[in-house]
Every structure is written in C-alpha cells, then in structure tokens.
Short mmCIF file of C-alpha atoms and ligand atoms in Angstrom, two decimals:
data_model
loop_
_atom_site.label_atom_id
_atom_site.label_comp_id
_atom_site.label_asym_id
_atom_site.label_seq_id
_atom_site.Cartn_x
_atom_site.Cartn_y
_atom_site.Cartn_z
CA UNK A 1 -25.29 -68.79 293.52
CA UNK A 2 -26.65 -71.22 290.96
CA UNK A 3 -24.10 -72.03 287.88
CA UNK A 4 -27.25 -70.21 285.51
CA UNK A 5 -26.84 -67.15 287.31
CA UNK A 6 -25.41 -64.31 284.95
CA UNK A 7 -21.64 -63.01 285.05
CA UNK A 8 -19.52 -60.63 283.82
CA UNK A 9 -17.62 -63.14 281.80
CA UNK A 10 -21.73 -63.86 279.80
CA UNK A 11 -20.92 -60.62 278.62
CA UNK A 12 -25.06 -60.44 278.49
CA UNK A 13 -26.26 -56.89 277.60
CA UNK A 14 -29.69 -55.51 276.94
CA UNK A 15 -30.63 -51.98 275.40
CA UNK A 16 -32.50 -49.17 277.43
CA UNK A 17 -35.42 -49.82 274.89
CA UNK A 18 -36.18 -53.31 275.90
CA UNK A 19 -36.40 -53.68 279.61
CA UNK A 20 -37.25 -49.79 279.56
CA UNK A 21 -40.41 -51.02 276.93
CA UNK A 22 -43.70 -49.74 278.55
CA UNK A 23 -45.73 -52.46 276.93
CA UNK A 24 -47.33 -49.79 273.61
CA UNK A 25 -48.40 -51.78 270.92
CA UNK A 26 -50.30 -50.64 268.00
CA UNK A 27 -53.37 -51.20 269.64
CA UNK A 28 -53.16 -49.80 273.34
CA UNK A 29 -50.50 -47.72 274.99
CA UNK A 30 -48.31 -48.24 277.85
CA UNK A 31 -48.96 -50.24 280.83
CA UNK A 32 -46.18 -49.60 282.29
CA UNK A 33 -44.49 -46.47 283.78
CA UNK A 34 -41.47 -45.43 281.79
CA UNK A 35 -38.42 -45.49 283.94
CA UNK A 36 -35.50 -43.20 283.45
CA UNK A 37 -31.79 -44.79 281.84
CA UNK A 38 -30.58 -44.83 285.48
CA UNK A 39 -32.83 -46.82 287.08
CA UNK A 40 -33.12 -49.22 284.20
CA UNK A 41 -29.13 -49.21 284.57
CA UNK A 42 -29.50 -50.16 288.47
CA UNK A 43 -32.17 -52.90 287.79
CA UNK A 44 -29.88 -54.36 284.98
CA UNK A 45 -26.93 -54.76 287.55
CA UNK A 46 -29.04 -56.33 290.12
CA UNK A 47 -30.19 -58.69 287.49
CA UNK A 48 -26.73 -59.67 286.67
CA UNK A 49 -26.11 -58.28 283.36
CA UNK A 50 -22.68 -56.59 281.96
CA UNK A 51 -23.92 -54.14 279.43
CA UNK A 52 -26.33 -51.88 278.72
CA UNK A 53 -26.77 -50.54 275.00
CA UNK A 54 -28.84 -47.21 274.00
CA UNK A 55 -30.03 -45.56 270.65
CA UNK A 56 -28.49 -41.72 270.61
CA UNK A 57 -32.58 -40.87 271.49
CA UNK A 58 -32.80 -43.21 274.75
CA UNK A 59 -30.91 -41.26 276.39
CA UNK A 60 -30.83 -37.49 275.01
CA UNK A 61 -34.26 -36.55 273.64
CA UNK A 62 -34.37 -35.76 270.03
CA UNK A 63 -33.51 -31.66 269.81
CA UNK A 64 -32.26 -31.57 273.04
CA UNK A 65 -29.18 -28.36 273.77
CA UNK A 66 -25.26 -29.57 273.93
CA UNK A 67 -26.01 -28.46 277.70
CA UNK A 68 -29.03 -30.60 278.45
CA UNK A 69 -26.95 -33.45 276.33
CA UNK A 70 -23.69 -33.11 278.57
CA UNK A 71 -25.78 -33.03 281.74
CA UNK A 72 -27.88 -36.01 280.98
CA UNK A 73 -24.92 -38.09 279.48
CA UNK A 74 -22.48 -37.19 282.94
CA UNK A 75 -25.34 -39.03 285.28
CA UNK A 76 -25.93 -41.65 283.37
CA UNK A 77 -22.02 -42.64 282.67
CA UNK A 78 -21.61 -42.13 286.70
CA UNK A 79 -24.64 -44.32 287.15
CA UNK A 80 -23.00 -46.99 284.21
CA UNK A 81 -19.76 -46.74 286.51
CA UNK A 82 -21.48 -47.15 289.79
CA UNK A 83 -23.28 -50.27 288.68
CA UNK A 84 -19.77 -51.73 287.70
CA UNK A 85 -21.50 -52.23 283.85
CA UNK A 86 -20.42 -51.28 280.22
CA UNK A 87 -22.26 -49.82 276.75
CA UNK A 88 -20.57 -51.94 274.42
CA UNK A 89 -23.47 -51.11 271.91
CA UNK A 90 -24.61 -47.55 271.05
CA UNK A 91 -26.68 -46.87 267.72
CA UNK A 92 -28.89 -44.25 265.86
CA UNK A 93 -32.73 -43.88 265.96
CA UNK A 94 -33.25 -43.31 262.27
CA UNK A 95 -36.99 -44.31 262.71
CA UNK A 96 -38.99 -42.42 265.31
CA UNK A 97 -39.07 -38.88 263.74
CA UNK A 98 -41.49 -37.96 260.66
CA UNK A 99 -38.54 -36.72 259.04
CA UNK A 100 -37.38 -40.53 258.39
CA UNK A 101 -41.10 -41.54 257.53
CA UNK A 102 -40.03 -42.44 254.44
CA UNK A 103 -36.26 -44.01 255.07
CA UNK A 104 -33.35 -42.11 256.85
CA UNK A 105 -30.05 -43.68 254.21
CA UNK A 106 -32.63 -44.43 251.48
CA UNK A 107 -34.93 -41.83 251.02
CA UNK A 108 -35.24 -39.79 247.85
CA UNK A 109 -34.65 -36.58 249.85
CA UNK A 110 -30.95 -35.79 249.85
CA UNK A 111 -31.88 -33.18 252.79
CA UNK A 112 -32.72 -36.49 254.68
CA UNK A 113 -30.14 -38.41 253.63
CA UNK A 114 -27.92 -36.01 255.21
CA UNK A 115 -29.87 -35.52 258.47
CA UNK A 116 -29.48 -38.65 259.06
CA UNK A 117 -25.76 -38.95 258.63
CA UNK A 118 -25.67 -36.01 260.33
CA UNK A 119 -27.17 -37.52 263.55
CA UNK A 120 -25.25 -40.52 263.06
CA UNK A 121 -22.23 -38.90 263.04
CA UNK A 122 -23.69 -37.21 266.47
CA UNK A 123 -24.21 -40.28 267.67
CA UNK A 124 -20.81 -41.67 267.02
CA UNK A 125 -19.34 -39.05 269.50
CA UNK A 126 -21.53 -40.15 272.06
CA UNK A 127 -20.74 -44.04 270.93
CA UNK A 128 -17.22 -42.97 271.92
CA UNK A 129 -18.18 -41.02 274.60
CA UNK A 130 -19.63 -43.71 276.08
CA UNK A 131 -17.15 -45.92 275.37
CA UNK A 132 -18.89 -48.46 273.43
CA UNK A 133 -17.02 -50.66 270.30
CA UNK A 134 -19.83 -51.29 267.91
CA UNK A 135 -22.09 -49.03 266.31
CA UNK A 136 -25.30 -50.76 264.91
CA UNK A 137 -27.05 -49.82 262.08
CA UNK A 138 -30.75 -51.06 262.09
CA UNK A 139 -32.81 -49.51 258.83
CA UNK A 140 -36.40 -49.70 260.22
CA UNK A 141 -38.01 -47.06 257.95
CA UNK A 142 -35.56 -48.28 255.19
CA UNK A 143 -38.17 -49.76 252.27
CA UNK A 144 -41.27 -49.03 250.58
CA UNK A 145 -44.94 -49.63 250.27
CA UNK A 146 -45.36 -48.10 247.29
CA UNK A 147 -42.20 -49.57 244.85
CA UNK A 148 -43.04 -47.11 242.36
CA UNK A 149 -41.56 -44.16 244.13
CA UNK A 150 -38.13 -45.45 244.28
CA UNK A 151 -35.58 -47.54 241.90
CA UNK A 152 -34.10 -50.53 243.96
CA UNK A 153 -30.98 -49.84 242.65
CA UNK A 154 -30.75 -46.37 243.99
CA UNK A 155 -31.81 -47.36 247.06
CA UNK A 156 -28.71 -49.88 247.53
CA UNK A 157 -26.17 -46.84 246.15
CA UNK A 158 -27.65 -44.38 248.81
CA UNK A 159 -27.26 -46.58 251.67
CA UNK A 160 -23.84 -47.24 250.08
CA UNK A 161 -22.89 -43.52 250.33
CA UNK A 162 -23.95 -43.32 253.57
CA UNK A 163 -21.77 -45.65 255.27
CA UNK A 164 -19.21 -44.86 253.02
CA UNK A 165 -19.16 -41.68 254.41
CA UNK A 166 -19.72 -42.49 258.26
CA UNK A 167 -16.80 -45.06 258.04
CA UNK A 168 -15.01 -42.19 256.90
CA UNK A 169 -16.04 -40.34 259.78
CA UNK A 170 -14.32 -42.71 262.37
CA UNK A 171 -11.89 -43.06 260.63
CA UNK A 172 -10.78 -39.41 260.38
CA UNK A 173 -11.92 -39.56 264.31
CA UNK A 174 -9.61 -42.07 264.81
CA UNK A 175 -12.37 -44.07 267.07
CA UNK A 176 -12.14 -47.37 268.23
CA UNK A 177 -15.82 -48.29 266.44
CA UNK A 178 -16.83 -50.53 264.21
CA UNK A 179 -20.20 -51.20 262.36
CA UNK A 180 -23.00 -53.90 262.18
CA UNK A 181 -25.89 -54.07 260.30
CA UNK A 182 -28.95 -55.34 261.45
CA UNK A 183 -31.67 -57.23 258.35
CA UNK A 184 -35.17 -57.46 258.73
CA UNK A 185 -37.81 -58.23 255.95
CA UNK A 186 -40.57 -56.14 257.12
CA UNK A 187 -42.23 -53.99 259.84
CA UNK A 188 -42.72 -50.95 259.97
CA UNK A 189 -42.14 -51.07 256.35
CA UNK A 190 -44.16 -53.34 253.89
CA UNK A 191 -40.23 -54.54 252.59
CA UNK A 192 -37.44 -53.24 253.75
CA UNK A 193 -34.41 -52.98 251.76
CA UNK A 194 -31.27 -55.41 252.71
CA UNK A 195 -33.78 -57.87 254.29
CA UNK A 196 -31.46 -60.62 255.40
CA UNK A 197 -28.13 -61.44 257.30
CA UNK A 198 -26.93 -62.54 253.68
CA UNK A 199 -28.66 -59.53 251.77
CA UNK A 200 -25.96 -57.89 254.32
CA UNK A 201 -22.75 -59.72 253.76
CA UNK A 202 -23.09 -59.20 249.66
CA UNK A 203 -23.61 -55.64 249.99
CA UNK A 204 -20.57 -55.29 253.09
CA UNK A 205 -18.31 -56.82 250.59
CA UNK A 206 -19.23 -54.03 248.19
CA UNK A 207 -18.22 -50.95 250.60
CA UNK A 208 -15.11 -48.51 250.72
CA UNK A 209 -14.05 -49.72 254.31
CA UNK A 210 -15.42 -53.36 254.49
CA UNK A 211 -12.97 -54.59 256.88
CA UNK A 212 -14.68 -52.05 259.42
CA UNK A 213 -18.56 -53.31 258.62
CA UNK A 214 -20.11 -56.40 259.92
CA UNK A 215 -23.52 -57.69 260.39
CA UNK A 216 -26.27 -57.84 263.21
CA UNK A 217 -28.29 -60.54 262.92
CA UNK A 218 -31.57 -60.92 265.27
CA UNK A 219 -33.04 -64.48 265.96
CA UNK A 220 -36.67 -62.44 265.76
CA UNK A 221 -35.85 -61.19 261.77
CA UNK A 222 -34.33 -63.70 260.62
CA UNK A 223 -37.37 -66.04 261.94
CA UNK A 224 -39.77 -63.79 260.09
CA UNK A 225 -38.29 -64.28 256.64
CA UNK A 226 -38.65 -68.09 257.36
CA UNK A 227 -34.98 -68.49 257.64
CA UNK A 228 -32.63 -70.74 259.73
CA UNK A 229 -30.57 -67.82 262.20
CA UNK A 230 -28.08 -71.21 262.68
CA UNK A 231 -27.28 -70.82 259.23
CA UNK A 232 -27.09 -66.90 258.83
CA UNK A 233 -25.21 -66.26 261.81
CA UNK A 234 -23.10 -69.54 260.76
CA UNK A 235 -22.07 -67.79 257.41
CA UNK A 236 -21.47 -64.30 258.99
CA UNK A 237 -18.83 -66.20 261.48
CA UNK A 238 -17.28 -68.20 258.48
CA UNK A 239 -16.68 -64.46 256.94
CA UNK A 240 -15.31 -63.11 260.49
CA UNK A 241 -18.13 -60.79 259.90
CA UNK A 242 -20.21 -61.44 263.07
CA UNK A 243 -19.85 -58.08 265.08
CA UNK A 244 -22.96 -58.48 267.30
CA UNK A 245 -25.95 -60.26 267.86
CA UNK A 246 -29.92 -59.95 268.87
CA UNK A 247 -31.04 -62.60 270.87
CA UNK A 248 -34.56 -62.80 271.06
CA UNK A 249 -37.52 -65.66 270.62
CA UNK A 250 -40.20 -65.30 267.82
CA UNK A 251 -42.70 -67.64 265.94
CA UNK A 252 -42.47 -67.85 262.29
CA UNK A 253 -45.29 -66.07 259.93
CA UNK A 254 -45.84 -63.15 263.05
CA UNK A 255 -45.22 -59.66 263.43
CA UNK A 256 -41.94 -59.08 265.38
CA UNK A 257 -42.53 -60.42 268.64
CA UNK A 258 -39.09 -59.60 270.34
CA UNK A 259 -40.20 -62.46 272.91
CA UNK A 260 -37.42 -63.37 275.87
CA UNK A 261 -34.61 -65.67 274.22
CA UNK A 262 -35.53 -69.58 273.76
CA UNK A 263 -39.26 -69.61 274.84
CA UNK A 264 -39.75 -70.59 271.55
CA UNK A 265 -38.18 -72.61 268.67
CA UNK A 266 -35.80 -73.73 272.00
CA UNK A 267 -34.15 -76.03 269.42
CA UNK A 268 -33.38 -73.48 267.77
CA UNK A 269 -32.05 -71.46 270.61
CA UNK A 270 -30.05 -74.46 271.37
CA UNK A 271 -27.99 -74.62 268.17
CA UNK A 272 -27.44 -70.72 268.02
CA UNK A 273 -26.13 -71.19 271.35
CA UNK A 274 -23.67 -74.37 270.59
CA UNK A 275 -22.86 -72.50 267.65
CA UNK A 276 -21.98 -69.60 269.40
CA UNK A 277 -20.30 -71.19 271.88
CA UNK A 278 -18.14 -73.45 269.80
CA UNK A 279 -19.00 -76.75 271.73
CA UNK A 280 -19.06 -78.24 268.19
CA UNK A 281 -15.80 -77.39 267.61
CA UNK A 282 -15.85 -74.13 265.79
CA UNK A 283 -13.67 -70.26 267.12
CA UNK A 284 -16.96 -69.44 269.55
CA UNK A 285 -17.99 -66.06 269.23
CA UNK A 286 -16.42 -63.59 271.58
CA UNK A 287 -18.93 -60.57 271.29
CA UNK A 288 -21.45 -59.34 273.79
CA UNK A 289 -24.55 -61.30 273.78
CA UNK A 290 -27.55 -58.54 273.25
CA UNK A 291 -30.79 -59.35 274.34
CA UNK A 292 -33.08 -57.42 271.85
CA UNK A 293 -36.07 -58.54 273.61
CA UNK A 294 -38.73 -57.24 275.53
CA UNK A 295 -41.50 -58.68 278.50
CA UNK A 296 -44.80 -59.64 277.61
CA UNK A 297 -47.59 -56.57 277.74
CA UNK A 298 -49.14 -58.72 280.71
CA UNK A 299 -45.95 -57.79 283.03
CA UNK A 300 -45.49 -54.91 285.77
CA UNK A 301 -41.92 -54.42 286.71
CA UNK A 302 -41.28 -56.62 288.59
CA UNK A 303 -41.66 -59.07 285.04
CA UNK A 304 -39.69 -56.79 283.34
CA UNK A 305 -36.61 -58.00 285.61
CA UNK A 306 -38.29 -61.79 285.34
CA UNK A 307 -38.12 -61.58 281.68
CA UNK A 308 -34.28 -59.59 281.72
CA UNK A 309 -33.65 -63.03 283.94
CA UNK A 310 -35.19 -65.64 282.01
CA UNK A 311 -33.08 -64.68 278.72
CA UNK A 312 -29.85 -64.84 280.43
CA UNK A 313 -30.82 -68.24 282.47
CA UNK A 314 -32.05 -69.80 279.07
CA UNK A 315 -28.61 -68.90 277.29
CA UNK A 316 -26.67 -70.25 280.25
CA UNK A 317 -28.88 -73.91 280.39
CA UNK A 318 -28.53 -74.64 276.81
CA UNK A 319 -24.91 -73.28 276.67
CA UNK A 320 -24.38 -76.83 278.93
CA UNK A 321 -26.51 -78.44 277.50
CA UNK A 322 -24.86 -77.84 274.30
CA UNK A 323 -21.46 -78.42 275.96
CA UNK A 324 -23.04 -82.02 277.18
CA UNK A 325 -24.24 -82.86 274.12
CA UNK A 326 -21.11 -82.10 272.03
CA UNK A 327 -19.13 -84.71 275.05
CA UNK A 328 -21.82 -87.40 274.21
CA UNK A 329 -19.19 -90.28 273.85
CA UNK A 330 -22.82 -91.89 271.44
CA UNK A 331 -22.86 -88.18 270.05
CA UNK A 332 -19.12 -88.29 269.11
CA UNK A 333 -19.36 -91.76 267.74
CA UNK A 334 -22.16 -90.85 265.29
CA UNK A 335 -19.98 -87.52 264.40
CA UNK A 336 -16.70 -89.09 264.05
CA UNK A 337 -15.28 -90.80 260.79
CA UNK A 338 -15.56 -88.20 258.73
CA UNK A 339 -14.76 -90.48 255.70
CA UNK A 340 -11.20 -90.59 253.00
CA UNK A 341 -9.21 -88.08 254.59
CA UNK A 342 -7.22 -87.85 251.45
CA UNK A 343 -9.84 -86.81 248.77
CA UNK A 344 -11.29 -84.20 251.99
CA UNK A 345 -7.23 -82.72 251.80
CA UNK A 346 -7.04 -82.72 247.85
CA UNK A 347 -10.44 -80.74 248.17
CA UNK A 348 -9.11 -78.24 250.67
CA UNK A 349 -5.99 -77.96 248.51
CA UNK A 350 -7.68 -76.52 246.02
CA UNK A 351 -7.38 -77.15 241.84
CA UNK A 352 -4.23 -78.57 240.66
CA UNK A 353 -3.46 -80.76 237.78
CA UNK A 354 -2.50 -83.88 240.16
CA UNK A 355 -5.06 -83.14 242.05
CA UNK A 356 -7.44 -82.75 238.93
CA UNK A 357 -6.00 -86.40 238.16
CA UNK A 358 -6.01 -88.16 241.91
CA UNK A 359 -10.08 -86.71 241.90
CA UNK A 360 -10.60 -88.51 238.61
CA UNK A 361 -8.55 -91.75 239.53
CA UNK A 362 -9.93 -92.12 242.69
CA UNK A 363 -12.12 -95.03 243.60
CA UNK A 364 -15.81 -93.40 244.75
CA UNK A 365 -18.66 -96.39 244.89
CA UNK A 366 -21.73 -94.54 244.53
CA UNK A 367 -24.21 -97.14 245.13
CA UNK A 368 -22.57 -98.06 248.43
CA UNK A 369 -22.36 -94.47 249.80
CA UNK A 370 -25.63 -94.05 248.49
CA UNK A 371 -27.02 -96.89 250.47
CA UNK A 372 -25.56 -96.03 254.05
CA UNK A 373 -27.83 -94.95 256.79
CA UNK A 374 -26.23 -91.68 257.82
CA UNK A 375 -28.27 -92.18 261.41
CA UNK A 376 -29.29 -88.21 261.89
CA UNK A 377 -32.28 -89.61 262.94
CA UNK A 378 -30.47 -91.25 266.26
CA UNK A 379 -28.42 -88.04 266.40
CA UNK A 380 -31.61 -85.53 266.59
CA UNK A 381 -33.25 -87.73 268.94
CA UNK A 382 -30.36 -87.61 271.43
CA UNK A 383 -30.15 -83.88 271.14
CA UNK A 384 -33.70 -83.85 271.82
CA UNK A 385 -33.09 -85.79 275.24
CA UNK A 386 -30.15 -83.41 275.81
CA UNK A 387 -32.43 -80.25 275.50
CA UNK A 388 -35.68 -82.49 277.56
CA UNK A 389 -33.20 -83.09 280.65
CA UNK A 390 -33.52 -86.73 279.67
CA UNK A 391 -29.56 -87.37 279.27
CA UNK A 392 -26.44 -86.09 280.69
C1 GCO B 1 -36.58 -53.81 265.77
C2 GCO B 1 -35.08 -53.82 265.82
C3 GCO B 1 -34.51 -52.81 266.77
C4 GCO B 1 -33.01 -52.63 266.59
C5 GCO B 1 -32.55 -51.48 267.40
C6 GCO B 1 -31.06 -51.34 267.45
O1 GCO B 1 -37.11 -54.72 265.19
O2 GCO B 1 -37.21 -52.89 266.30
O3 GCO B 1 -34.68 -55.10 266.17
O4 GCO B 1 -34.80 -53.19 268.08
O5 GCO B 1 -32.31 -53.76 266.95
O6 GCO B 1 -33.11 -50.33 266.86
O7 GCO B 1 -30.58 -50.90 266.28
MN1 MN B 2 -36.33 -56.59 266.03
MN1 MN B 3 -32.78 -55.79 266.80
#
C-alpha cells in the first residue's frame, strides 16, 4: 500500500452523478453505459473512497410510489453498509424537471416555489434516512436570461423564504442536518443569482436560523467567476461557515469543466489543500472532502475508476507536499518575524483610548518599511520546487 492510497480517515467522497456521468454533453450523448447506485457504490469502495453522496433523483426516479422509493432506498443502504462506506452528503435536484425551467426557490410561480420545498423537504427524510449530516443546496436553474421578468430583490427574499422555511423543517424534525450552499456565476443559466462563496456568506448572515446554514464552495465555480477558491474558502473557514466542499479542476474563462482535482491550476490545488489541511498553521478543515468531478468523455469504465483515483492521489501528494513545505526550515525563516509584536496585540485588542494613544505615539518609519524586500519572490519559487518534486 502506497502512503497516496485513499483511507477512511481522507474522508474522500464522490456523488452518484459524477463517477455514474455517462459522458452527455450538449453536443453528443452518452458514451458510456449508465450503471445503477449499487454498482457505482461497489466500484467506489474498491477505489478506496469513504462516502458516497446522491441528489433525492439519483437514486429514486422523479414520481416514483413510497413503495418503489422504500424498495430502492433498502438495497442501496444494504449495498452502502456492505461496502463499509457512508452518505455524508444528500441534496435536491431542483434543476432537471421543466417545472424548475425557470428557478425552483426563485421563480415567480409560488406553485413552484412550493414544489420545490416540497421535494426538499422529501428529500430531507431521505437525507436522514440515509444518514447523511449536510444537506446541499446547489441553485442551478436559479437566475435569468431575460432580467426583465424578475426584480433582483425578490429573487433574494424568495430564496430567503425558502430556507427559512426548510430550516424550520429540521428543526421541527429534530434532524441532525445542516445546510450548505453551493455559488456559481453561470451555466445553465445566463447569471445565476448568489453567484459567489461571498454572495453566500452576506446573504447566510441574513437568515432566521444562520447558525444552521453554511456554504459549498466548488474549485470549478469559483474558477469561472475569475476568483481565487484559496481566498473564498479561506473567508468561509474564518466565519466557521465551511460545511462542505467541491473539489474539482477547471480552467478559467470555460464552461464548467468538473475536470478530476489538481490537473489544472495544481498551484492552486496545492494551497486549497495546505489550507485545508492547516499545514500553515490554521484549525484544518474536518469535513468530507467531495469530489464534484467527473472523467473525461474519452473514458470507458475502467477511466471512470482512473479518474475517481487520480483525485484522491492528487489530494493526498500535495497534502505532503504542503506539509513539507510548511517544515521548510528556509520556508519558516522567510515566514517568521512577523514584526512589533506590541502594535500587532494593541491591534487585536481592539479601540481603546490608550491604545488610540500608544498607535499615535508609536515610532513607525515609513520609508524604511517601505524599502524592505519582503522576498515572496524566494518564497514562491521554493513552493514551486516543493510542488515540481525538486525539494524535500
Ligand atoms: C454543477 C454543480 C452540481 C452540484 C450538485 C450538488 O455545476 O452541476 O456543481 O454538481 O454540486 O448538484 O448539489
Ligand atoms: Mn459544478
Ligand atoms: Mn458542485
């Protein structure tokens, strides 16, 4: 067993839709068969993963009877238990039927608005069911092409009352669930309402049950909307708000490419996964890690599993690579020294009077500071040999 080989402890999931993807794009169907949730289940344990996390319609078809439902949801929790695995994610397909063509939260339509809660509070049972602790919310068909059919601000109040009312929901259903929210700018819609991780924190901060709602942020959307995920995800940890995560690759100024985690932007990859990991020095993350990824249209089966492999590999390389970097005794040096302890505490302290005073009395040479070499460009480089294999 290699020390990149996945465990339990990874706590690396993947959802039915992404090693079950067939390969459909928007300009040629599947090329590959579409295997049932059991047998994508098996081939996830024999990869090595933990967890494996479904939308309600993954597993029960969309209109399906409470008997069908019970039948199919017994075999695949036997085959979840068999395998030794987990569904710490379930969430809600708010996207595939017509009836959401036009937004599930968000639409106009109050009749939709409560279909949708409807099925997500459908889905909750069998989030419970199931046994899985977070709930994600992702608003694909949440946005417009046409802006003129909808004000903004409505928009933001509707989704409001919606998850309003589904926190009430597990609440009164005492479950063990809690909810993150998943951004992305665009596709399927032209924009999408709530496009970023931060779009996300503002509006959490604004809801009935806040301490119950966190965020989702995916390497992929984030990417799209030309944004650093370091920083996003950064921010949601700083506000104890980072309740899940998609890992995924993506190159900036495409369509969502859900490509297997790190082959591109691997620097990228590497500081998510330091941060993440807390090699800096920061409370890691202690969520599953969700690979919201799926192989390239080129694969058969076989580099389905190749691809469920490579993400998991990928994390575990950089996670000690990141480790070796952070124990760089040249990487510590150029860290350390963080400069007059004293004005740092009188910051942290916050406003006072004397502190008002010591700020103002305090001897700051401008000039100097401005003239120092901060030496990032010694630091990148050795991170760069880090992530090459050149060092360490
Ligand atoms: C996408 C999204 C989805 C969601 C999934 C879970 O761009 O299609 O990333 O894959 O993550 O629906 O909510
Ligand atoms: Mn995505
Ligand atoms: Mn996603």
């Amino acid at each position: 067993m290699s020390a990149f080989d996945p465990v339990a402890a990874d706590k690396f999931s993947f959802g039915l839709w992404t090693v079950g993807n067939p390969g459909r794009d928007p300009f040629g169907g599947p090329v590959r068969p579409t295997l049932d949730p059991v047998q994508l289940v098996e081939g996830l344990a024999a990869c090595g993963a933990w967890g494996v996390n479904l939308h309600d319609n993954d597993l029960v078809p969309f209109g399906a009877s409470a008997t069908e439902r019970d039948n199919i949801v017994a075999r695949f929790k036997a085959a979840v238990k068999r395998c030794g695995m987990c569904v710490p994610m379930t969430t809600c397909n708010l996207f595939s039927h017509p009836i959401f063509k036009d937004g599930a939260f968000t639409s106009n339509d109050p009749a939709v608005r409560a279909f949708a809660v409807r099925k997500c509070m459908d889905a909750l049972d069998l989030a419970h069911d199931l046994g899985s602790s977070v709930f994600v919310f992702w608003g694909g068909r949440e946005g417009t092409e046409a802006d003129a059919c909808r004000s903004p601000i409505v928009a933001v109040r509707h989704m409001r009352e919606a998850l309003n009312f589904l926190c009430g929901y597990v609440k009164e259903r005492r479950y063990d669930i809690v909810f993150a929210l998943e951004a992305k700018p665009n596709e399927p819609r032209s924009d999408t309402y709530f496009p970023t991780t931060g779009h996300m924190l503002h509006f959490i901060s604004t809801l009935q049950h806040q301490e119950m709602v966190g965020v989702n942020p995916e390497v992929a959307h984030e990417t799209m909307a030309g944004l650093s995920m370091v920083h996003g995800v950064g921010q949601a940890m700083e506000a104890g708000k980072l309740f899940h995560i998609d890992l995924n690759a993506q190159k900036i100024g495409r369509y969502d490419q859900d490509l297997r985690f790190g082959s591109e932007d691997v620097r990228g990859a590497f500081l998510l996964v330091r941060l993440l990991e807390g090699s800096a020095g920061n409370a890691p993350y202690t969520g599953s890690l969700h690979f919201d990824a799926h192989a390239y249209r080129t694969e058969d089966q076989q580099g389905v599993w190749d691809f469920a492999t490579g993400c998991m590999r990928t994390y575990k390389i950089l996670k000690a690579r990141a480790f070796a970097f952070d124990a760089d005794p040249e990487v510590r040096d150029l860290l350390g020294g963080q400069g007059n302890t004293a004005l740092n505490d009188a910051l942290a302290a916050g406003w006072s009077l004397e502190r008002g005073a010591a700020l103002r009395a305090a001897v700051i040479d401008p000039d100097a500071i401005g003239a120092k070499g901060l030496r990032y460009e010694r630091l990148d480089q050795i991170m760069i040999e880090h992530l090459l294999g050149a060092r360490g």
